[in-house]
Short mmCIF file of C-alpha atoms in Angstrom, two decimals:
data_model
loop_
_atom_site.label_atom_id
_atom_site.label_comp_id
_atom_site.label_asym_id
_atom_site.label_seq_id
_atom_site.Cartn_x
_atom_site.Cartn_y
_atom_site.Cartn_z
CA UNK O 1 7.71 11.99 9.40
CA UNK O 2 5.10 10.03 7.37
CA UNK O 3 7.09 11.12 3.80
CA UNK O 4 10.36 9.82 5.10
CA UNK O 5 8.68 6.65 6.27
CA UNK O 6 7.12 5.90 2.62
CA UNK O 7 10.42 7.49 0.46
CA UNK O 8 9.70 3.91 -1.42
CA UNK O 9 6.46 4.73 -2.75
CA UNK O 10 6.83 6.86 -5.84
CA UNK O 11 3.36 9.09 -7.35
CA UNK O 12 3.78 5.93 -10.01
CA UNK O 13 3.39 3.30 -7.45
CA UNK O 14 1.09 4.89 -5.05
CA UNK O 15 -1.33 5.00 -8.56
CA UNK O 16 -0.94 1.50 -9.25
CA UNK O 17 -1.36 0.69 -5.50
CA UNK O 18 -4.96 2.19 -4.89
CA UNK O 19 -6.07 0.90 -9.11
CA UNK O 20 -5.62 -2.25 -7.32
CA UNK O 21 -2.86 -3.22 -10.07
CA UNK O 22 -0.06 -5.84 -9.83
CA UNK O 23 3.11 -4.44 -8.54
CA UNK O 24 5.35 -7.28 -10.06
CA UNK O 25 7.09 -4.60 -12.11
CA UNK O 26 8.77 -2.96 -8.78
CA UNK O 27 11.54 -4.42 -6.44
CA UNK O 28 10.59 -7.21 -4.44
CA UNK O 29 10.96 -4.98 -0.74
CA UNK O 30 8.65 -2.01 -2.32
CA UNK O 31 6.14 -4.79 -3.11
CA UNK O 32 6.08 -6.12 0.30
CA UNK O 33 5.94 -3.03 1.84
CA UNK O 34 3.12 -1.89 -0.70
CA UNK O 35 1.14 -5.31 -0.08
CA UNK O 36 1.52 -4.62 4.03
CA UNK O 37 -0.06 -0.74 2.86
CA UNK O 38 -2.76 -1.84 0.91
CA UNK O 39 -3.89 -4.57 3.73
CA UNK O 40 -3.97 -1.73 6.59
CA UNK O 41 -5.89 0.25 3.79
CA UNK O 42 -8.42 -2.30 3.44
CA UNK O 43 -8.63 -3.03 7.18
CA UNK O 44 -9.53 0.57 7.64
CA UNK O 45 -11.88 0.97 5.07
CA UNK O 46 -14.04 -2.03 5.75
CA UNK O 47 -17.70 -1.62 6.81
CA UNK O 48 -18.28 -1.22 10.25
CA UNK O 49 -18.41 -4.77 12.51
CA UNK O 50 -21.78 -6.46 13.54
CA UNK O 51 -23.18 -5.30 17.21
CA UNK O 52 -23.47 -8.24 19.39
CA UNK O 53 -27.20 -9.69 19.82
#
């Protein structure tokens, strides 16, 4: 299930997470998971892609 899959991120770091603030306070695994979150995050909120011409 999705909770058991993110049992690393904590209310406290999912906060900082979508603030945009540095997670250099947490363990070194929950950042790189966190970083690998908030890319797939940003992928899917990006504006939608040009139409070809």
């Amino acid at each position: 299930m999705a909770d058991e899959q993110y049992h690393w991120l904590d209310p406290d770091t999912a906060e900082r997470l979508l603030r945009g603030e540095p997670l250099d306070t947490v363990d070194e695994t929950v950042r790189d998971q966190a970083e690998r979150l908030a890319a797939a995050l940003r992928a899917l909120s990006a504006g939608p892609c040009a139409e070809p011409a």
